[in-house]
PDB file of N, CA and C in Angstrom:
ATOM      1  N   UNK Y   1     -14.846   2.327  21.093  1.00 79.00           N
ATOM      2  CA  UNK Y   1     -14.073   1.204  21.736  1.00 79.00           C
ATOM      3  C   UNK Y   1     -13.727   1.501  23.104  1.00 79.00           C
ATOM      4  N   UNK Y   2     -13.855   0.559  23.997  1.00 90.00           N
ATOM      5  CA  UNK Y   2     -13.463   0.861  25.505  1.00 90.00           C
ATOM      6  C   UNK Y   2     -12.119   0.172  25.816  1.00 90.00           C
ATOM      7  N   UNK Y   3     -11.287   0.986  26.362  1.00 94.00           N
ATOM      8  CA  UNK Y   3     -10.021   0.340  26.616  1.00 94.00           C
ATOM      9  C   UNK Y   3      -9.861   0.058  28.157  1.00 94.00           C
ATOM     10  N   UNK Y   4      -9.149  -0.741  28.537  1.00 93.00           N
ATOM     11  CA  UNK Y   4      -8.845  -1.150  30.002  1.00 93.00           C
ATOM     12  C   UNK Y   4      -7.172  -0.816  30.258  1.00 93.00           C
ATOM     13  N   UNK Y   5      -7.064  -0.315  31.388  1.00 94.00           N
ATOM     14  CA  UNK Y   5      -5.798  -0.259  31.806  1.00 94.00           C
ATOM     15  C   UNK Y   5      -5.374  -0.834  33.210  1.00 94.00           C
ATOM     16  N   UNK Y   6      -4.207  -1.420  33.244  1.00 94.00           N
ATOM     17  CA  UNK Y   6      -3.756  -2.101  34.504  1.00 94.00           C
ATOM     18  C   UNK Y   6      -2.654  -1.361  35.284  1.00 94.00           C
ATOM     19  N   UNK Y   7      -2.987  -1.000  36.443  1.00 92.00           N
ATOM     20  CA  UNK Y   7      -1.996  -0.298  37.186  1.00 92.00           C
ATOM     21  C   UNK Y   7      -2.047  -1.203  38.575  1.00 92.00           C
ATOM     22  N   UNK Y   8      -0.812  -1.626  38.939  1.00 93.00           N
ATOM     23  CA  UNK Y   8      -0.627  -2.196  40.168  1.00 93.00           C
ATOM     24  C   UNK Y   8      -1.411  -3.335  40.463  1.00 93.00           C
ATOM     25  N   UNK Y   9      -1.572  -4.038  39.289  1.00 93.00           N
ATOM     26  CA  UNK Y   9      -2.552  -5.370  39.269  1.00 93.00           C
ATOM     27  C   UNK Y   9      -4.020  -4.922  39.438  1.00 93.00           C
ATOM     28  N   UNK Y  10      -4.304  -3.814  39.294  1.00 94.00           N
ATOM     29  CA  UNK Y  10      -5.804  -3.456  39.348  1.00 94.00           C
ATOM     30  C   UNK Y  10      -6.224  -2.938  37.895  1.00 94.00           C
ATOM     31  N   UNK Y  11      -7.201  -3.447  37.374  1.00 94.00           N
ATOM     32  CA  UNK Y  11      -7.647  -3.182  36.101  1.00 94.00           C
ATOM     33  C   UNK Y  11      -8.871  -2.335  36.119  1.00 94.00           C
ATOM     34  N   UNK Y  12      -8.885  -1.188  35.329  1.00 94.00           N
ATOM     35  CA  UNK Y  12     -10.047  -0.381  35.266  1.00 94.00           C
ATOM     36  C   UNK Y  12     -10.076   0.202  33.808  1.00 94.00           C
ATOM     37  N   UNK Y  13     -11.515   0.847  33.722  1.00 93.00           N
ATOM     38  CA  UNK Y  13     -11.730   1.401  32.359  1.00 93.00           C
ATOM     39  C   UNK Y  13     -10.776   2.786  32.349  1.00 93.00           C
ATOM     40  N   UNK Y  14     -10.175   2.823  30.996  1.00 94.00           N
ATOM     41  CA  UNK Y  14      -9.381   3.909  30.691  1.00 94.00           C
ATOM     42  C   UNK Y  14     -10.277   5.414  30.852  1.00 94.00           C
ATOM     43  N   UNK Y  15      -9.628   6.212  31.374  1.00 94.00           N
ATOM     44  CA  UNK Y  15     -10.394   7.592  31.451  1.00 94.00           C
ATOM     45  C   UNK Y  15     -10.259   8.208  29.978  1.00 94.00           C
ATOM     46  N   UNK Y  16     -10.869   9.466  29.848  1.00 93.00           N
ATOM     47  CA  UNK Y  16     -10.960  10.062  28.557  1.00 93.00           C
ATOM     48  C   UNK Y  16      -9.458  10.300  27.915  1.00 93.00           C
ATOM     49  N   UNK Y  17      -8.510  10.895  28.895  1.00 95.00           N
ATOM     50  CA  UNK Y  17      -7.288  11.146  28.471  1.00 95.00           C
ATOM     51  C   UNK Y  17      -6.639   9.924  27.885  1.00 95.00           C
ATOM     52  N   UNK Y  18      -6.699   8.812  28.561  1.00 94.00           N
ATOM     53  CA  UNK Y  18      -6.047   7.505  28.160  1.00 94.00           C
ATOM     54  C   UNK Y  18      -6.653   7.002  27.058  1.00 94.00           C
ATOM     55  N   UNK Y  19      -7.906   7.067  26.837  1.00 93.00           N
ATOM     56  CA  UNK Y  19      -8.724   6.575  25.600  1.00 93.00           C
ATOM     57  C   UNK Y  19      -7.987   7.429  24.413  1.00 93.00           C
ATOM     58  N   UNK Y  20      -7.946   8.786  24.549  1.00 94.00           N
ATOM     59  CA  UNK Y  20      -7.532   9.605  23.449  1.00 94.00           C
ATOM     60  C   UNK Y  20      -6.166   9.043  23.004  1.00 94.00           C
ATOM     61  N   UNK Y  21      -5.484   8.750  24.119  1.00 95.00           N
ATOM     62  CA  UNK Y  21      -4.000   8.430  23.800  1.00 95.00           C
ATOM     63  C   UNK Y  21      -3.868   7.117  23.056  1.00 95.00           C
ATOM     64  N   UNK Y  22      -4.775   6.134  23.400  1.00 95.00           N
ATOM     65  CA  UNK Y  22      -4.728   4.779  22.847  1.00 95.00           C
ATOM     66  C   UNK Y  22      -5.290   4.975  21.398  1.00 95.00           C
ATOM     67  N   UNK Y  23      -6.398   5.887  21.312  1.00 95.00           N
ATOM     68  CA  UNK Y  23      -6.917   6.043  19.838  1.00 95.00           C
ATOM     69  C   UNK Y  23      -5.813   6.768  18.936  1.00 95.00           C
ATOM     70  N   UNK Y  24      -5.047   7.752  19.479  1.00 96.00           N
ATOM     71  CA  UNK Y  24      -4.091   8.287  18.650  1.00 96.00           C
ATOM     72  C   UNK Y  24      -3.073   7.318  18.308  1.00 96.00           C
ATOM     73  N   UNK Y  25      -2.541   6.266  19.139  1.00 95.00           N
ATOM     74  CA  UNK Y  25      -1.736   5.145  18.995  1.00 95.00           C
ATOM     75  C   UNK Y  25      -2.173   4.547  17.899  1.00 95.00           C
ATOM     76  N   UNK Y  26      -3.450   4.033  17.974  1.00 95.00           N
ATOM     77  CA  UNK Y  26      -4.020   3.101  17.017  1.00 95.00           C
ATOM     78  C   UNK Y  26      -4.054   3.719  15.652  1.00 95.00           C
ATOM     79  N   UNK Y  27      -4.485   4.968  15.570  1.00 95.00           N
ATOM     80  CA  UNK Y  27      -4.562   5.888  14.286  1.00 95.00           C
ATOM     81  C   UNK Y  27      -2.999   5.870  13.514  1.00 95.00           C
ATOM     82  N   UNK Y  28      -2.044   6.166  14.438  1.00 95.00           N
ATOM     83  CA  UNK Y  28      -0.866   6.300  13.846  1.00 95.00           C
ATOM     84  C   UNK Y  28      -0.309   4.915  13.383  1.00 95.00           C
ATOM     85  N   UNK Y  29      -0.642   3.833  14.097  1.00 95.00           N
ATOM     86  CA  UNK Y  29      -0.150   2.467  13.638  1.00 95.00           C
ATOM     87  C   UNK Y  29      -0.954   2.232  12.145  1.00 95.00           C
ATOM     88  N   UNK Y  30      -2.194   2.579  12.113  1.00 94.00           N
ATOM     89  CA  UNK Y  30      -3.028   2.360  10.802  1.00 94.00           C
ATOM     90  C   UNK Y  30      -2.384   3.254   9.738  1.00 94.00           C
ATOM     91  N   UNK Y  31      -1.866   4.368   9.992  1.00 95.00           N
ATOM     92  CA  UNK Y  31      -1.382   5.142   9.098  1.00 95.00           C
ATOM     93  C   UNK Y  31      -0.055   4.699   8.560  1.00 95.00           C
ATOM     94  N   UNK Y  32       0.709   4.139   9.413  1.00 96.00           N
ATOM     95  CA  UNK Y  32       2.140   3.497   9.141  1.00 96.00           C
ATOM     96  C   UNK Y  32       1.885   2.328   8.366  1.00 96.00           C
ATOM     97  N   UNK Y  33       0.975   1.391   8.670  1.00 96.00           N
ATOM     98  CA  UNK Y  33       0.650   0.219   8.076  1.00 96.00           C
ATOM     99  C   UNK Y  33       0.200   0.489   6.489  1.00 96.00           C
ATOM    100  N   UNK Y  34      -0.563   1.516   6.377  1.00 96.00           N
ATOM    101  CA  UNK Y  34      -1.004   1.932   5.023  1.00 96.00           C
ATOM    102  C   UNK Y  34       0.168   2.375   4.194  1.00 96.00           C
ATOM    103  N   UNK Y  35       1.082   3.228   4.738  1.00 97.00           N
ATOM    104  CA  UNK Y  35       2.116   3.635   4.010  1.00 97.00           C
ATOM    105  C   UNK Y  35       3.126   2.608   3.625  1.00 97.00           C
ATOM    106  N   UNK Y  36       3.356   1.603   4.593  1.00 97.00           N
ATOM    107  CA  UNK Y  36       4.210   0.330   4.453  1.00 97.00           C
ATOM    108  C   UNK Y  36       3.729  -0.433   3.408  1.00 97.00           C
ATOM    109  N   UNK Y  37       2.276  -0.607   3.384  1.00 97.00           N
ATOM    110  CA  UNK Y  37       1.629  -1.536   2.335  1.00 97.00           C
ATOM    111  C   UNK Y  37       1.748  -0.923   0.960  1.00 97.00           C
ATOM    112  N   UNK Y  38       1.555   0.434   0.854  1.00 97.00           N
ATOM    113  CA  UNK Y  38       1.586   1.170  -0.349  1.00 97.00           C
ATOM    114  C   UNK Y  38       2.948   1.049  -0.904  1.00 97.00           C
ATOM    115  N   UNK Y  39       3.937   1.194   0.055  1.00 98.00           N
ATOM    116  CA  UNK Y  39       5.414   1.242  -0.493  1.00 98.00           C
ATOM    117  C   UNK Y  39       5.596  -0.049  -0.904  1.00 98.00           C
ATOM    118  N   UNK Y  40       5.291  -1.199  -0.419  1.00 98.00           N
ATOM    119  CA  UNK Y  40       5.516  -2.603  -0.948  1.00 98.00           C
ATOM    120  C   UNK Y  40       4.715  -2.680  -2.280  1.00 98.00           C
ATOM    121  N   UNK Y  41       3.608  -2.310  -2.511  1.00 98.00           N
ATOM    122  CA  UNK Y  41       2.933  -2.436  -3.725  1.00 98.00           C
ATOM    123  C   UNK Y  41       3.752  -1.641  -4.793  1.00 98.00           C
ATOM    124  N   UNK Y  42       4.242  -0.458  -4.558  1.00 98.00           N
ATOM    125  CA  UNK Y  42       5.025   0.286  -5.324  1.00 98.00           C
ATOM    126  C   UNK Y  42       6.292  -0.397  -5.854  1.00 98.00           C
ATOM    127  N   UNK Y  43       6.935  -0.963  -4.783  1.00 98.00           N
ATOM    128  CA  UNK Y  43       8.179  -1.660  -5.163  1.00 98.00           C
ATOM    129  C   UNK Y  43       7.760  -2.872  -6.217  1.00 98.00           C
ATOM    130  N   UNK Y  44       6.644  -3.694  -6.064  1.00 98.00           N
ATOM    131  CA  UNK Y  44       6.206  -4.789  -6.968  1.00 98.00           C
ATOM    132  C   UNK Y  44       5.961  -4.129  -8.253  1.00 98.00           C
ATOM    133  N   UNK Y  45       5.150  -3.095  -8.232  1.00 98.00           N
ATOM    134  CA  UNK Y  45       4.822  -2.379  -9.513  1.00 98.00           C
ATOM    135  C   UNK Y  45       6.054  -1.789 -10.394  1.00 98.00           C
ATOM    136  N   UNK Y  46       6.976  -1.202  -9.751  1.00 98.00           N
ATOM    137  CA  UNK Y  46       8.171  -0.767 -10.265  1.00 98.00           C
ATOM    138  C   UNK Y  46       8.969  -1.865 -10.878  1.00 98.00           C
ATOM    139  N   UNK Y  47       9.146  -2.958 -10.028  1.00 97.00           N
ATOM    140  CA  UNK Y  47       9.875  -4.317 -10.697  1.00 97.00           C
ATOM    141  C   UNK Y  47       9.054  -4.684 -12.097  1.00 97.00           C
ATOM    142  N   UNK Y  48       7.671  -4.694 -12.078  1.00 96.00           N
ATOM    143  CA  UNK Y  48       7.145  -5.108 -13.273  1.00 96.00           C
ATOM    144  C   UNK Y  48       7.537  -4.076 -14.489  1.00 96.00           C
ATOM    145  N   UNK Y  49       7.678  -2.625 -14.140  1.00 95.00           N
ATOM    146  CA  UNK Y  49       7.950  -1.782 -15.117  1.00 95.00           C
ATOM    147  C   UNK Y  49       9.310  -2.050 -15.565  1.00 95.00           C
ATOM    148  N   UNK Y  50      10.256  -2.235 -14.502  1.00 95.00           N
ATOM    149  CA  UNK Y  50      11.743  -2.300 -15.105  1.00 95.00           C
ATOM    150  C   UNK Y  50      11.795  -3.590 -15.920  1.00 95.00           C
ATOM    151  N   UNK Y  51      11.029  -4.591 -15.723  1.00 94.00           N
ATOM    152  CA  UNK Y  51      11.107  -5.756 -16.456  1.00 94.00           C
ATOM    153  C   UNK Y  51      10.744  -5.511 -18.060  1.00 94.00           C
ATOM    154  N   UNK Y  52      10.023  -4.323 -18.205  1.00 93.00           N
ATOM    155  CA  UNK Y  52       9.606  -4.000 -19.580  1.00 93.00           C
ATOM    156  C   UNK Y  52      10.356  -2.818 -20.099  1.00 93.00           C
ATOM    157  N   UNK Y  53      11.239  -2.109 -19.349  1.00 92.00           N
ATOM    158  CA  UNK Y  53      11.820  -0.821 -19.780  1.00 92.00           C
ATOM    159  C   UNK Y  53      12.640  -1.121 -21.074  1.00 92.00           C
ATOM    160  N   UNK Y  54      13.157  -2.208 -21.313  1.00 91.00           N
ATOM    161  CA  UNK Y  54      13.848  -2.397 -22.552  1.00 91.00           C
ATOM    162  C   UNK Y  54      12.994  -2.147 -23.782  1.00 91.00           C
ATOM    163  N   UNK Y  55      11.706  -2.353 -23.620  1.00 87.00           N
ATOM    164  CA  UNK Y  55      10.897  -2.103 -24.819  1.00 87.00           C
ATOM    165  C   UNK Y  55      10.626  -0.656 -25.175  1.00 87.00           C
ATOM    166  N   UNK Y  56      11.079   0.358 -24.415  1.00 87.00           N
ATOM    167  CA  UNK Y  56      11.076   1.618 -24.511  1.00 87.00           C
ATOM    168  C   UNK Y  56      12.278   2.187 -25.182  1.00 87.00           C
ATOM    169  N   UNK Y  57      13.092   1.288 -25.628  1.00 87.00           N
ATOM    170  CA  UNK Y  57      14.334   1.782 -26.320  1.00 87.00           C
ATOM    171  C   UNK Y  57      14.050   2.560 -27.477  1.00 87.00           C
ATOM    172  N   UNK Y  58      14.768   3.743 -27.763  1.00 83.00           N
ATOM    173  CA  UNK Y  58      14.617   4.446 -29.049  1.00 83.00           C
ATOM    174  C   UNK Y  58      14.748   3.810 -30.213  1.00 83.00           C
ATOM    175  N   UNK Y  59      15.233   2.594 -30.429  1.00 86.00           N
ATOM    176  CA  UNK Y  59      15.621   1.916 -31.625  1.00 86.00           C
ATOM    177  C   UNK Y  59      14.569   0.777 -31.830  1.00 86.00           C
ATOM    178  N   UNK Y  60      13.573   0.679 -30.894  1.00 87.00           N
ATOM    179  CA  UNK Y  60      12.341  -0.260 -30.870  1.00 87.00           C
ATOM    180  C   UNK Y  60      10.963   0.460 -30.893  1.00 87.00           C
ATOM    181  N   UNK Y  61      10.143  -0.271 -31.665  1.00 90.00           N
ATOM    182  CA  UNK Y  61       8.944   0.256 -31.679  1.00 90.00           C
ATOM    183  C   UNK Y  61       7.856  -0.634 -30.676  1.00 90.00           C
ATOM    184  N   UNK Y  62       7.371   0.087 -29.511  1.00 90.00           N
ATOM    185  CA  UNK Y  62       6.579  -0.523 -28.691  1.00 90.00           C
ATOM    186  C   UNK Y  62       5.417  -0.751 -29.206  1.00 90.00           C
ATOM    187  N   UNK Y  63       4.812  -1.972 -28.879  1.00 91.00           N
ATOM    188  CA  UNK Y  63       3.419  -2.436 -29.344  1.00 91.00           C
ATOM    189  C   UNK Y  63       2.358  -1.650 -28.641  1.00 91.00           C
ATOM    190  N   UNK Y  64       1.181  -1.558 -29.140  1.00 94.00           N
ATOM    191  CA  UNK Y  64       0.073  -0.966 -28.532  1.00 94.00           C
ATOM    192  C   UNK Y  64      -0.274  -1.642 -27.189  1.00 94.00           C
ATOM    193  N   UNK Y  65      -0.187  -3.089 -27.095  1.00 95.00           N
ATOM    194  CA  UNK Y  65      -0.284  -3.771 -25.970  1.00 95.00           C
ATOM    195  C   UNK Y  65       0.687  -3.541 -24.834  1.00 95.00           C
ATOM    196  N   UNK Y  66       1.851  -3.250 -25.171  1.00 94.00           N
ATOM    197  CA  UNK Y  66       2.903  -3.087 -24.101  1.00 94.00           C
ATOM    198  C   UNK Y  66       2.620  -1.557 -23.711  1.00 94.00           C
ATOM    199  N   UNK Y  67       2.341  -0.548 -24.555  1.00 94.00           N
ATOM    200  CA  UNK Y  67       2.029   0.763 -24.020  1.00 94.00           C
ATOM    201  C   UNK Y  67       0.785   0.679 -23.095  1.00 94.00           C
ATOM    202  N   UNK Y  68      -0.138   0.012 -23.309  1.00 96.00           N
ATOM    203  CA  UNK Y  68      -1.149   0.024 -22.519  1.00 96.00           C
ATOM    204  C   UNK Y  68      -1.005  -0.835 -21.204  1.00 96.00           C
ATOM    205  N   UNK Y  69      -0.261  -1.905 -21.326  1.00 96.00           N
ATOM    206  CA  UNK Y  69       0.449  -2.577 -20.046  1.00 96.00           C
ATOM    207  C   UNK Y  69       1.037  -1.436 -19.169  1.00 96.00           C
ATOM    208  N   UNK Y  70       2.145  -0.835 -19.775  1.00 95.00           N
ATOM    209  CA  UNK Y  70       2.763   0.066 -18.877  1.00 95.00           C
ATOM    210  C   UNK Y  70       2.097   1.202 -18.435  1.00 95.00           C
ATOM    211  N   UNK Y  71       1.192   1.620 -19.092  1.00 97.00           N
ATOM    212  CA  UNK Y  71       0.462   2.805 -18.601  1.00 97.00           C
ATOM    213  C   UNK Y  71      -0.596   2.350 -17.358  1.00 97.00           C
ATOM    214  N   UNK Y  72      -1.148   1.045 -17.547  1.00 97.00           N
ATOM    215  CA  UNK Y  72      -1.889   0.494 -16.360  1.00 97.00           C
ATOM    216  C   UNK Y  72      -0.971   0.410 -15.227  1.00 97.00           C
ATOM    217  N   UNK Y  73       0.211   0.031 -15.342  1.00 97.00           N
ATOM    218  CA  UNK Y  73       1.156  -0.262 -14.191  1.00 97.00           C
ATOM    219  C   UNK Y  73       1.439   1.286 -13.569  1.00 97.00           C
ATOM    220  N   UNK Y  74       1.576   2.210 -14.394  1.00 97.00           N
ATOM    221  CA  UNK Y  74       1.837   3.482 -13.923  1.00 97.00           C
ATOM    222  C   UNK Y  74       0.541   4.205 -13.307  1.00 97.00           C
ATOM    223  N   UNK Y  75      -0.521   3.592 -13.689  1.00 97.00           N
ATOM    224  CA  UNK Y  75      -1.770   4.166 -13.087  1.00 97.00           C
ATOM    225  C   UNK Y  75      -2.125   3.464 -11.917  1.00 97.00           C
ATOM    226  N   UNK Y  76      -1.575   2.278 -11.553  1.00 97.00           N
ATOM    227  CA  UNK Y  76      -1.941   1.381 -10.629  1.00 97.00           C
ATOM    228  C   UNK Y  76      -2.157   1.844  -9.241  1.00 97.00           C
ATOM    229  N   UNK Y  77      -1.512   3.025  -8.806  1.00 96.00           N
ATOM    230  CA  UNK Y  77      -1.725   3.346  -7.460  1.00 96.00           C
ATOM    231  C   UNK Y  77      -3.065   4.335  -7.330  1.00 96.00           C
ATOM    232  N   UNK Y  78      -3.499   4.821  -8.491  1.00 97.00           N
ATOM    233  CA  UNK Y  78      -4.722   5.614  -8.564  1.00 97.00           C
ATOM    234  C   UNK Y  78      -5.875   5.134  -7.859  1.00 97.00           C
ATOM    235  N   UNK Y  79      -6.442   5.834  -6.801  1.00 96.00           N
ATOM    236  CA  UNK Y  79      -7.491   5.284  -5.956  1.00 96.00           C
ATOM    237  C   UNK Y  79      -7.342   4.291  -4.994  1.00 96.00           C
ATOM    238  N   UNK Y  80      -5.990   3.845  -4.822  1.00 97.00           N
ATOM    239  CA  UNK Y  80      -5.753   2.940  -3.759  1.00 97.00           C
ATOM    240  C   UNK Y  80      -5.567   3.762  -2.446  1.00 97.00           C
ATOM    241  N   UNK Y  81      -6.577   4.091  -1.711  1.00 96.00           N
ATOM    242  CA  UNK Y  81      -6.549   4.801  -0.479  1.00 96.00           C
ATOM    243  C   UNK Y  81      -6.795   4.007   0.783  1.00 96.00           C
ATOM    244  N   UNK Y  82      -6.958   2.712   0.706  1.00 96.00           N
ATOM    245  CA  UNK Y  82      -6.967   2.035   1.757  1.00 96.00           C
ATOM    246  C   UNK Y  82      -6.058   0.787   1.744  1.00 96.00           C
ATOM    247  N   UNK Y  83      -5.759   0.065   2.871  1.00 96.00           N
ATOM    248  CA  UNK Y  83      -4.924  -1.099   2.736  1.00 96.00           C
ATOM    249  C   UNK Y  83      -5.699  -2.220   2.088  1.00 96.00           C
ATOM    250  N   UNK Y  84      -6.974  -2.295   2.186  1.00 97.00           N
ATOM    251  CA  UNK Y  84      -8.018  -3.257   1.799  1.00 97.00           C
ATOM    252  C   UNK Y  84      -8.012  -3.062   0.160  1.00 97.00           C
ATOM    253  N   UNK Y  85      -7.840  -1.849  -0.466  1.00 97.00           N
ATOM    254  CA  UNK Y  85      -7.966  -1.910  -1.681  1.00 97.00           C
ATOM    255  C   UNK Y  85      -6.614  -2.017  -2.439  1.00 97.00           C
ATOM    256  N   UNK Y  86      -5.547  -1.932  -1.718  1.00 98.00           N
ATOM    257  CA  UNK Y  86      -4.277  -2.183  -2.227  1.00 98.00           C
ATOM    258  C   UNK Y  86      -4.148  -3.804  -2.115  1.00 98.00           C
ATOM    259  N   UNK Y  87      -4.426  -4.399  -1.062  1.00 97.00           N
ATOM    260  CA  UNK Y  87      -4.434  -5.852  -1.043  1.00 97.00           C
ATOM    261  C   UNK Y  87      -5.347  -6.598  -2.011  1.00 97.00           C
ATOM    262  N   UNK Y  88      -6.454  -5.944  -2.534  1.00 97.00           N
ATOM    263  CA  UNK Y  88      -7.297  -6.480  -3.291  1.00 97.00           C
ATOM    264  C   UNK Y  88      -6.936  -6.293  -4.807  1.00 97.00           C
ATOM    265  N   UNK Y  89      -6.127  -5.395  -5.044  1.00 97.00           N
ATOM    266  CA  UNK Y  89      -5.750  -5.037  -6.396  1.00 97.00           C
ATOM    267  C   UNK Y  89      -5.104  -6.088  -7.247  1.00 97.00           C
ATOM    268  N   UNK Y  90      -5.470  -6.325  -8.445  1.00 97.00           N
ATOM    269  CA  UNK Y  90      -4.807  -7.390  -9.329  1.00 97.00           C
ATOM    270  C   UNK Y  90      -4.090  -6.844 -10.317  1.00 97.00           C
ATOM    271  N   UNK Y  91      -2.751  -6.907 -10.456  1.00 97.00           N
ATOM    272  CA  UNK Y  91      -1.936  -6.356 -11.628  1.00 97.00           C
ATOM    273  C   UNK Y  91      -2.426  -6.862 -12.935  1.00 97.00           C
ATOM    274  N   UNK Y  92      -2.239  -6.095 -14.052  1.00 97.00           N
ATOM    275  CA  UNK Y  92      -2.758  -6.406 -15.257  1.00 97.00           C
ATOM    276  C   UNK Y  92      -1.671  -7.644 -15.683  1.00 97.00           C
ATOM    277  N   UNK Y  93      -2.377  -8.459 -16.748  1.00 95.00           N
ATOM    278  CA  UNK Y  93      -1.605  -9.489 -17.323  1.00 95.00           C
ATOM    279  C   UNK Y  93      -0.339  -8.984 -18.087  1.00 95.00           C
ATOM    280  N   UNK Y  94       0.679  -9.681 -17.717  1.00 94.00           N
ATOM    281  CA  UNK Y  94       2.087  -9.249 -18.503  1.00 94.00           C
ATOM    282  C   UNK Y  94       1.969  -9.413 -19.858  1.00 94.00           C
ATOM    283  N   UNK Y  95       2.545  -8.520 -20.649  1.00 91.00           N
ATOM    284  CA  UNK Y  95       2.679  -8.726 -22.000  1.00 91.00           C
ATOM    285  C   UNK Y  95       3.976  -9.115 -22.416  1.00 91.00           C
ATOM    286  N   UNK Y  96       4.045 -10.217 -23.399  1.00 80.00           N
ATOM    287  CA  UNK Y  96       5.388 -10.517 -23.939  1.00 80.00           C
ATOM    288  C   UNK Y  96       6.306  -9.573 -24.613  1.00 80.00           C
ATOM    289  N   UNK Y  97       5.935  -8.953 -25.538  1.00 65.00           N
ATOM    290  CA  UNK Y  97       6.639  -7.826 -26.298  1.00 65.00           C
ATOM    291  C   UNK Y  97       5.779  -6.699 -26.749  1.00 65.00           C
TER     292      UNK Y  97
END
């Protein structure tokens, strides 16, 4: 990608040092966006897990469906290494009990 810089109302192509700076800034922005997106995903996932925590009480027997659902939620972040994968992820269908 080529960058332009403007200095004193004069626009020119960025030199190699300026280009490296802009590329580093772009990469840092993408990394931060990925981290934020993953954190938001984890918040949603954790909320879904918290809604079913009561089923893990020692005086209840958790159904196999609930065990599977909760395991799928815990495994949800595996393989999510890009923003696109996170945004395309579909959470498993909630189990009633």
